């Protein structure tokens, strides 16, 4: 919204007079209102619900705190609502990912929970890499560069029929117009001139590519099975399909060329992702608190949950129970001490006499 309104003004035709009289449009409440009105589609329930709950925070930042905290995401999501973490950190306390927050997983993998209050900070390595910090090479790959800060694994490609017979008999790897023959870099064969053959290895294509001319999914010559060319890149997101591929009690998790359906948190009625912070609605006995579904403590509400006199209330997940104190007996409308309970029983003409009385 801030980007979309960056070059706008009050629209009255005399911008200089308006800004002199009404203050600058750039920091005006009018601009804030235009931004807020354009944030959510009318059909986006979750977005509109969050906007309504947090509108006062956004107004406070816009009118009072923007100059002191220019990064809205850091102030709003990380420090105020505490539902996100800064990039390179994870979990409830926003700890640094494996390998450090600047280059998590050595730049060769994805940190579990990166940027969220979830996950365990472990590394899920990109293809070709393995190890706790994604610095080791998988079988079929070798280390072409490794120092204190970087590790690059590259893949050996297949042989070409155009290589001389010595390559096929002695063994060599395909390069860019050259080859490396086991332990030697020169050879002479009948019909071939003597020349130097230089080792050259090609980095692996992106996992979405069947063939490629570069390292990203925008450099694919042909997409792998399960991927399609979309806006110049090989990609697929089955989770965006209509109707959704998962049930109402699950959320869709996109995977490479596929997807999985994961169960929503037990506090959710429908969800868009993992955990109580991604519920569409909360189950009875739960309500939104600090951006996620949390148990309602009925026993602490102003309106008493337990109706009987002297009855104790105990909160339970999603509900509560009412119990008379120890030594008290339960009657129709109260918890009474044993002496009062006996008196009440004596006054009841329909009460049968005790065995001792008989």
Tab-separated table of C-alpha atoms in Angstrom:
chain	number	residue	atom	x	y	z
A	1	UNK	CA	0.000	0.000	0.000
A	2	UNK	CA	2.845	2.401	0.746
A	3	UNK	CA	4.416	1.639	-2.636
A	4	UNK	CA	1.128	2.115	-4.499
A	5	UNK	CA	0.500	5.538	-2.921
A	6	UNK	CA	4.115	6.770	-3.000
A	7	UNK	CA	3.566	9.143	-5.942
A	8	UNK	CA	0.021	10.260	-5.150
A	9	UNK	CA	-1.173	13.586	-3.726
A	10	UNK	CA	-4.405	15.030	-2.327
A	11	UNK	CA	-5.851	15.116	-5.847
A	12	UNK	CA	-7.293	18.615	-5.612
A	13	UNK	CA	-5.272	20.082	-8.474
A	14	UNK	CA	-3.191	22.492	-6.379
A	15	UNK	CA	-0.693	20.211	-4.648
A	16	UNK	CA	1.518	23.033	-3.314
A	17	UNK	CA	-1.409	24.828	-1.634
A	18	UNK	CA	-2.886	21.586	-0.302
A	19	UNK	CA	0.376	20.464	1.267
A	20	UNK	CA	0.973	23.887	2.758
A	21	UNK	CA	-2.537	23.987	4.202
A	22	UNK	CA	-3.234	20.332	4.949
A	23	UNK	CA	0.332	19.127	5.672
A	24	UNK	CA	2.143	16.744	3.375
A	25	UNK	CA	0.140	13.962	1.735
A	26	UNK	CA	3.154	11.665	2.257
A	27	UNK	CA	2.533	11.509	6.038
A	28	UNK	CA	-1.175	12.388	6.129
A	29	UNK	CA	-4.045	10.428	7.650
A	30	UNK	CA	-5.736	10.552	4.248
A	31	UNK	CA	-2.926	8.524	2.739
A	32	UNK	CA	-3.058	6.069	5.658
A	33	UNK	CA	-6.805	5.620	5.104
A	34	UNK	CA	-6.271	4.951	1.393
A	35	UNK	CA	-3.591	2.368	2.243
A	36	UNK	CA	-5.764	0.554	4.787
A	37	UNK	CA	-8.787	0.507	2.472
A	38	UNK	CA	-6.754	-1.183	-0.238
A	39	UNK	CA	-4.986	-3.811	1.880
A	40	UNK	CA	-7.543	-6.647	1.801
A	41	UNK	CA	-9.867	-8.104	-0.801
A	42	UNK	CA	-13.452	-8.020	0.441
A	43	UNK	CA	-13.581	-11.840	0.302
A	44	UNK	CA	-10.334	-12.317	2.272
A	45	UNK	CA	-11.730	-13.072	5.726
A	46	UNK	CA	-8.372	-13.648	7.426
A	47	UNK	CA	-6.822	-10.424	6.114
A	48	UNK	CA	-9.830	-8.283	7.083
A	49	UNK	CA	-10.014	-9.886	10.535
A	50	UNK	CA	-6.335	-9.180	11.193
A	51	UNK	CA	-6.629	-5.598	9.903
A	52	UNK	CA	-9.575	-4.881	12.193
A	53	UNK	CA	-7.720	-6.304	15.197
A	54	UNK	CA	-4.489	-4.401	14.531
A	55	UNK	CA	-5.691	-1.112	13.032
A	56	UNK	CA	-4.830	0.897	16.170
A	57	UNK	CA	-1.237	-0.423	16.076
A	58	UNK	CA	-0.876	0.596	12.428
A	59	UNK	CA	-2.282	4.062	13.091
A	60	UNK	CA	0.078	4.559	16.046
A	61	UNK	CA	3.071	3.568	13.897
A	62	UNK	CA	2.018	5.815	11.009
A	63	UNK	CA	1.275	8.917	13.064
A	64	UNK	CA	3.861	8.665	15.863
A	65	UNK	CA	6.509	5.957	15.427
A	66	UNK	CA	7.360	5.769	11.726
A	67	UNK	CA	10.431	8.014	11.932
A	68	UNK	CA	11.812	6.128	14.936
A	69	UNK	CA	11.035	2.665	13.506
A	70	UNK	CA	11.135	2.978	9.691
A	71	UNK	CA	10.994	-0.804	9.129
A	72	UNK	CA	7.274	-1.601	9.543
A	73	UNK	CA	7.772	-5.377	9.357
A	74	UNK	CA	10.409	-5.362	12.101
A	75	UNK	CA	8.364	-3.099	14.397
A	76	UNK	CA	4.899	-4.555	13.736
A	77	UNK	CA	5.421	-8.278	13.101
A	78	UNK	CA	8.621	-9.016	15.023
A	79	UNK	CA	8.714	-6.668	18.023
A	80	UNK	CA	5.074	-5.656	18.625
A	81	UNK	CA	2.918	-8.672	17.722
A	82	UNK	CA	5.821	-11.126	18.059
A	83	UNK	CA	4.373	-13.447	15.406
A	84	UNK	CA	7.414	-13.316	13.094
A	85	UNK	CA	11.197	-13.279	13.400
A	86	UNK	CA	13.785	-11.369	11.393
A	87	UNK	CA	15.218	-13.252	8.393
A	88	UNK	CA	17.817	-15.804	9.466
A	89	UNK	CA	16.226	-16.420	12.890
A	90	UNK	CA	13.515	-18.795	14.101
A	91	UNK	CA	11.406	-20.017	17.030
A	92	UNK	CA	9.683	-18.349	20.021
A	93	UNK	CA	12.878	-16.447	20.957
A	94	UNK	CA	14.055	-15.690	17.383
A	95	UNK	CA	17.349	-17.563	17.714
A	96	UNK	CA	19.908	-17.534	14.894
A	97	UNK	CA	19.579	-20.353	12.355
A	98	UNK	CA	22.302	-22.994	11.957
A	99	UNK	CA	25.252	-21.308	10.285
A	100	UNK	CA	24.259	-17.834	11.551
A	101	UNK	CA	21.525	-15.389	10.640
A	102	UNK	CA	23.504	-13.743	7.815
A	103	UNK	CA	23.992	-16.955	5.779
A	104	UNK	CA	21.775	-19.689	7.266
A	105	UNK	CA	22.799	-23.207	6.308
A	106	UNK	CA	25.897	-21.759	4.589
A	107	UNK	CA	23.637	-20.426	1.832
A	108	UNK	CA	23.096	-24.004	0.608
A	109	UNK	CA	19.801	-24.849	2.325
A	110	UNK	CA	16.678	-23.635	4.079
A	111	UNK	CA	16.502	-23.069	7.837
A	112	UNK	CA	13.443	-24.714	9.439
A	113	UNK	CA	11.222	-21.903	10.765
A	114	UNK	CA	13.280	-19.113	9.158
A	115	UNK	CA	11.481	-15.818	9.801
A	116	UNK	CA	8.760	-17.387	11.956
A	117	UNK	CA	8.147	-18.224	15.615
A	118	UNK	CA	8.147	-21.911	14.694
A	119	UNK	CA	10.640	-24.558	13.511
A	120	UNK	CA	13.796	-25.896	15.107
A	121	UNK	CA	16.472	-24.029	13.123
A	122	UNK	CA	17.808	-27.184	11.451
A	123	UNK	CA	18.910	-27.121	7.815
A	124	UNK	CA	17.108	-28.680	4.855
A	125	UNK	CA	19.874	-28.751	2.280
A	126	UNK	CA	19.527	-27.947	-1.412
A	127	UNK	CA	20.162	-30.700	-3.921
A	128	UNK	CA	23.819	-31.740	-3.966
A	129	UNK	CA	24.500	-30.714	-0.352
A	130	UNK	CA	24.313	-32.510	2.984
A	131	UNK	CA	25.478	-32.228	6.605
A	132	UNK	CA	24.275	-30.137	9.573
A	133	UNK	CA	25.347	-26.886	7.873
A	134	UNK	CA	24.944	-28.052	4.230
A	135	UNK	CA	28.688	-27.785	3.589
A	136	UNK	CA	29.288	-31.405	2.506
A	137	UNK	CA	28.675	-32.775	-0.979
A	138	UNK	CA	26.322	-35.660	-1.771
A	139	UNK	CA	27.336	-38.672	-3.859
A	140	UNK	CA	27.689	-37.663	-7.509
A	141	UNK	CA	28.837	-34.168	-6.540
A	142	UNK	CA	32.257	-32.895	-5.575
A	143	UNK	CA	33.592	-29.808	-3.820
A	144	UNK	CA	34.720	-27.268	-6.411
A	145	UNK	CA	35.219	-24.488	-3.864
A	146	UNK	CA	35.457	-24.538	-0.083
A	147	UNK	CA	36.764	-21.947	2.352
A	148	UNK	CA	35.807	-20.527	5.743
A	149	UNK	CA	32.580	-18.951	4.449
A	150	UNK	CA	31.539	-20.808	1.292
A	151	UNK	CA	31.138	-24.364	0.053
A	152	UNK	CA	30.164	-25.126	-3.548
A	153	UNK	CA	29.312	-28.621	-4.754
A	154	UNK	CA	29.148	-29.313	-8.488
A	155	UNK	CA	27.957	-32.353	-10.395
A	156	UNK	CA	29.794	-34.475	-12.933
A	157	UNK	CA	27.960	-34.656	-16.277
A	158	UNK	CA	27.835	-37.502	-18.796
A	159	UNK	CA	30.218	-38.361	-21.647
A	160	UNK	CA	29.808	-37.066	-25.160
A	161	UNK	CA	30.119	-39.296	-28.211
A	162	UNK	CA	32.233	-36.565	-29.759
A	163	UNK	CA	35.110	-37.145	-27.343
A	164	UNK	CA	38.169	-39.019	-28.623
A	165	UNK	CA	38.446	-42.787	-27.954
A	166	UNK	CA	41.023	-42.185	-25.238
A	167	UNK	CA	38.296	-40.558	-23.111
A	168	UNK	CA	36.021	-43.525	-23.512
A	169	UNK	CA	38.758	-46.054	-22.735
A	170	UNK	CA	40.614	-44.183	-19.981
A	171	UNK	CA	37.582	-42.465	-18.469
A	172	UNK	CA	36.840	-38.768	-18.427
A	173	UNK	CA	34.146	-36.281	-17.466
A	174	UNK	CA	32.414	-33.982	-19.849
A	175	UNK	CA	33.559	-30.370	-19.805
A	176	UNK	CA	33.146	-27.288	-21.955
A	177	UNK	CA	34.931	-28.414	-25.101
A	178	UNK	CA	37.609	-30.214	-23.066
A	179	UNK	CA	37.987	-33.212	-20.770
A	180	UNK	CA	40.112	-34.407	-17.882
A	181	UNK	CA	41.576	-37.885	-18.306
A	182	UNK	CA	42.361	-39.717	-15.084
A	183	UNK	CA	45.502	-38.133	-13.761
A	184	UNK	CA	46.597	-36.711	-17.123
A	185	UNK	CA	45.778	-33.611	-19.075
A	186	UNK	CA	47.354	-34.422	-22.473
A	187	UNK	CA	47.029	-37.288	-24.915
A	188	UNK	CA	47.884	-38.246	-28.480
A	189	UNK	CA	45.760	-40.713	-30.420
A	190	UNK	CA	45.798	-41.599	-34.101
A	191	UNK	CA	43.692	-39.119	-35.990
A	192	UNK	CA	43.742	-36.554	-33.178
A	193	UNK	CA	46.218	-33.739	-32.686
A	194	UNK	CA	47.986	-33.374	-29.364
A	195	UNK	CA	46.255	-30.785	-27.179
A	196	UNK	CA	45.654	-29.887	-23.576
A	197	UNK	CA	42.337	-31.088	-22.041
A	198	UNK	CA	41.200	-28.950	-19.155
A	199	UNK	CA	38.932	-30.082	-16.352
A	200	UNK	CA	35.601	-28.265	-16.434
A	201	UNK	CA	32.534	-29.173	-14.442
A	202	UNK	CA	29.040	-27.759	-14.828
A	203	UNK	CA	26.971	-26.863	-11.737
A	204	UNK	CA	23.705	-28.791	-11.394
A	205	UNK	CA	20.532	-27.360	-12.902
A	206	UNK	CA	17.777	-26.133	-10.619
A	207	UNK	CA	15.651	-29.049	-9.400
A	208	UNK	CA	12.719	-27.820	-11.515
A	209	UNK	CA	14.742	-28.079	-14.760
A	210	UNK	CA	15.183	-31.106	-17.000
A	211	UNK	CA	17.707	-29.152	-19.088
A	212	UNK	CA	19.124	-25.707	-18.380
A	213	UNK	CA	21.463	-22.921	-19.409
A	214	UNK	CA	21.942	-21.551	-15.870
A	215	UNK	CA	21.408	-22.176	-12.171
A	216	UNK	CA	17.872	-20.877	-11.499
A	217	UNK	CA	14.391	-22.078	-12.398
A	218	UNK	CA	14.277	-19.250	-14.973
A	219	UNK	CA	17.144	-20.846	-16.902
A	220	UNK	CA	15.344	-24.107	-17.714
A	221	UNK	CA	15.320	-25.314	-21.297
A	222	UNK	CA	12.692	-27.882	-20.353
A	223	UNK	CA	10.834	-28.403	-17.085
A	224	UNK	CA	11.069	-31.586	-15.018
A	225	UNK	CA	8.014	-33.829	-14.722
A	226	UNK	CA	5.582	-32.280	-12.219
A	227	UNK	CA	6.659	-28.726	-13.056
A	228	UNK	CA	5.254	-26.303	-15.653
A	229	UNK	CA	6.544	-23.145	-17.282
A	230	UNK	CA	4.830	-20.222	-15.545
A	231	UNK	CA	5.812	-16.608	-16.288
A	232	UNK	CA	9.206	-17.627	-17.595
A	233	UNK	CA	10.085	-20.034	-14.760
A	234	UNK	CA	9.506	-23.723	-14.091
A	235	UNK	CA	7.249	-23.893	-11.072
A	236	UNK	CA	4.146	-25.595	-9.777
A	237	UNK	CA	1.954	-24.961	-6.767
A	238	UNK	CA	-0.759	-27.579	-6.456
A	239	UNK	CA	-1.858	-25.836	-3.250
A	240	UNK	CA	-3.207	-22.931	-5.315
A	241	UNK	CA	-5.547	-25.205	-7.275
A	242	UNK	CA	-9.330	-24.801	-7.130
A	243	UNK	CA	-10.887	-26.637	-5.453
A	244	UNK	CA	-8.102	-27.006	-2.821
A	245	UNK	CA	-6.534	-30.483	-2.816
A	246	UNK	CA	-6.757	-30.930	0.990
A	247	UNK	CA	-9.716	-31.311	3.336
A	248	UNK	CA	-11.172	-28.467	5.413
A	249	UNK	CA	-9.275	-29.701	8.495
A	250	UNK	CA	-5.918	-29.719	6.672
A	251	UNK	CA	-3.557	-27.250	5.058
A	252	UNK	CA	-1.638	-27.797	1.838
A	253	UNK	CA	2.160	-27.810	1.913
A	254	UNK	CA	3.834	-27.414	-1.462
A	255	UNK	CA	6.751	-29.733	-2.220
A	256	UNK	CA	9.067	-30.132	-5.175
A	257	UNK	CA	6.800	-31.309	-7.974
A	258	UNK	CA	4.132	-32.422	-5.500
A	259	UNK	CA	2.359	-31.487	-2.252
A	260	UNK	CA	1.339	-32.875	1.137
A	261	UNK	CA	-1.754	-32.327	3.289
A	262	UNK	CA	-0.953	-31.554	6.928
A	263	UNK	CA	-3.427	-31.521	9.825
A	264	UNK	CA	-4.492	-28.143	11.213
A	265	UNK	CA	-3.716	-27.311	14.824
A	266	UNK	CA	-6.265	-28.755	17.275
A	267	UNK	CA	-7.416	-25.209	18.157
A	268	UNK	CA	-8.407	-24.407	14.546
A	269	UNK	CA	-11.579	-24.589	12.513
A	270	UNK	CA	-9.836	-24.567	9.139
A	271	UNK	CA	-6.334	-23.178	8.654
A	272	UNK	CA	-3.872	-21.780	6.126
A	273	UNK	CA	-0.711	-23.209	7.673
A	274	UNK	CA	0.968	-24.844	10.647
A	275	UNK	CA	0.256	-23.873	14.264
A	276	UNK	CA	-2.444	-21.900	16.124
A	277	UNK	CA	-1.352	-18.672	14.433
A	278	UNK	CA	-2.733	-19.806	11.066
A	279	UNK	CA	-6.297	-20.704	12.074
A	280	UNK	CA	-9.148	-19.367	9.937
A	281	UNK	CA	-11.388	-19.586	12.994
A	282	UNK	CA	-10.981	-20.906	16.543
A	283	UNK	CA	-12.860	-23.871	17.993
A	284	UNK	CA	-15.385	-23.174	20.804
A	285	UNK	CA	-13.547	-22.373	24.033
A	286	UNK	CA	-10.687	-20.690	22.149
A	287	UNK	CA	-10.301	-17.095	20.946
A	288	UNK	CA	-7.700	-15.054	19.079
A	289	UNK	CA	-5.032	-13.615	21.339
A	290	UNK	CA	-1.857	-11.976	20.014
A	291	UNK	CA	-2.576	-13.343	16.555
A	292	UNK	CA	-3.267	-16.975	17.414
A	293	UNK	CA	-6.011	-19.164	18.860
A	294	UNK	CA	-5.569	-19.505	22.622
A	295	UNK	CA	-7.653	-21.159	25.331
A	296	UNK	CA	-10.249	-18.886	26.948
A	297	UNK	CA	-10.014	-18.962	30.739
A	298	UNK	CA	-13.754	-18.963	31.496
A	299	UNK	CA	-13.011	-18.965	35.231
A	300	UNK	CA	-11.416	-15.511	35.052
A	301	UNK	CA	-14.224	-13.810	33.134
A	302	UNK	CA	-16.294	-11.081	34.774
A	303	UNK	CA	-19.442	-13.160	34.375
A	304	UNK	CA	-19.138	-16.190	36.646
A	305	UNK	CA	-18.990	-19.488	34.788
A	306	UNK	CA	-20.193	-21.565	37.762
A	307	UNK	CA	-23.717	-20.730	38.925
A	308	UNK	CA	-23.892	-22.438	42.305
A	309	UNK	CA	-22.934	-20.610	45.492
A	310	UNK	CA	-19.374	-21.354	46.758
A	311	UNK	CA	-18.635	-23.570	43.733
A	312	UNK	CA	-15.004	-23.626	42.500
A	313	UNK	CA	-14.236	-23.118	38.798
A	314	UNK	CA	-11.315	-24.960	37.137
A	315	UNK	CA	-10.222	-24.056	33.619
A	316	UNK	CA	-9.560	-26.874	31.119
A	317	UNK	CA	-8.392	-26.688	27.462
A	318	UNK	CA	-11.391	-25.342	25.554
A	319	UNK	CA	-13.769	-25.605	28.522
A	320	UNK	CA	-14.070	-25.577	32.350
A	321	UNK	CA	-15.453	-27.654	35.236
A	322	UNK	CA	-17.362	-26.627	38.376
A	323	UNK	CA	-16.605	-28.522	41.594
A	324	UNK	CA	-17.652	-28.058	45.217
A	325	UNK	CA	-14.770	-27.472	47.688
A	326	UNK	CA	-13.485	-30.370	49.780
A	327	UNK	CA	-15.803	-31.040	52.716
A	328	UNK	CA	-18.764	-29.355	50.998
A	329	UNK	CA	-21.748	-31.161	49.607
A	330	UNK	CA	-23.530	-30.303	46.386
A	331	UNK	CA	-27.198	-29.351	46.453
A	332	UNK	CA	-29.409	-28.137	43.652
A	333	UNK	CA	-28.283	-24.512	43.876
A	334	UNK	CA	-25.243	-24.359	46.187
A	335	UNK	CA	-22.225	-26.021	47.746
A	336	UNK	CA	-22.899	-26.273	51.498
A	337	UNK	CA	-20.925	-27.474	54.555
A	338	UNK	CA	-21.926	-30.937	55.847
A	339	UNK	CA	-23.967	-29.537	58.826
A	340	UNK	CA	-26.077	-27.344	56.534
A	341	UNK	CA	-26.504	-30.232	54.103
A	342	UNK	CA	-27.881	-32.460	56.862
A	343	UNK	CA	-30.310	-29.749	57.933
A	344	UNK	CA	-31.487	-29.356	54.383
A	345	UNK	CA	-32.044	-33.080	54.050
A	346	UNK	CA	-34.093	-33.098	57.309
A	347	UNK	CA	-36.399	-30.416	55.990
A	348	UNK	CA	-37.098	-32.346	52.808
A	349	UNK	CA	-40.316	-34.368	53.367
A	350	UNK	CA	-39.579	-36.626	50.405
A	351	UNK	CA	-36.144	-37.560	51.716
A	352	UNK	CA	-35.999	-41.240	52.785
A	353	UNK	CA	-34.706	-41.896	56.344
A	354	UNK	CA	-31.155	-43.133	56.692
A	355	UNK	CA	-30.400	-46.752	57.595
A	356	UNK	CA	-29.353	-45.643	61.097
A	357	UNK	CA	-32.714	-43.909	61.648
A	358	UNK	CA	-34.534	-47.053	60.572
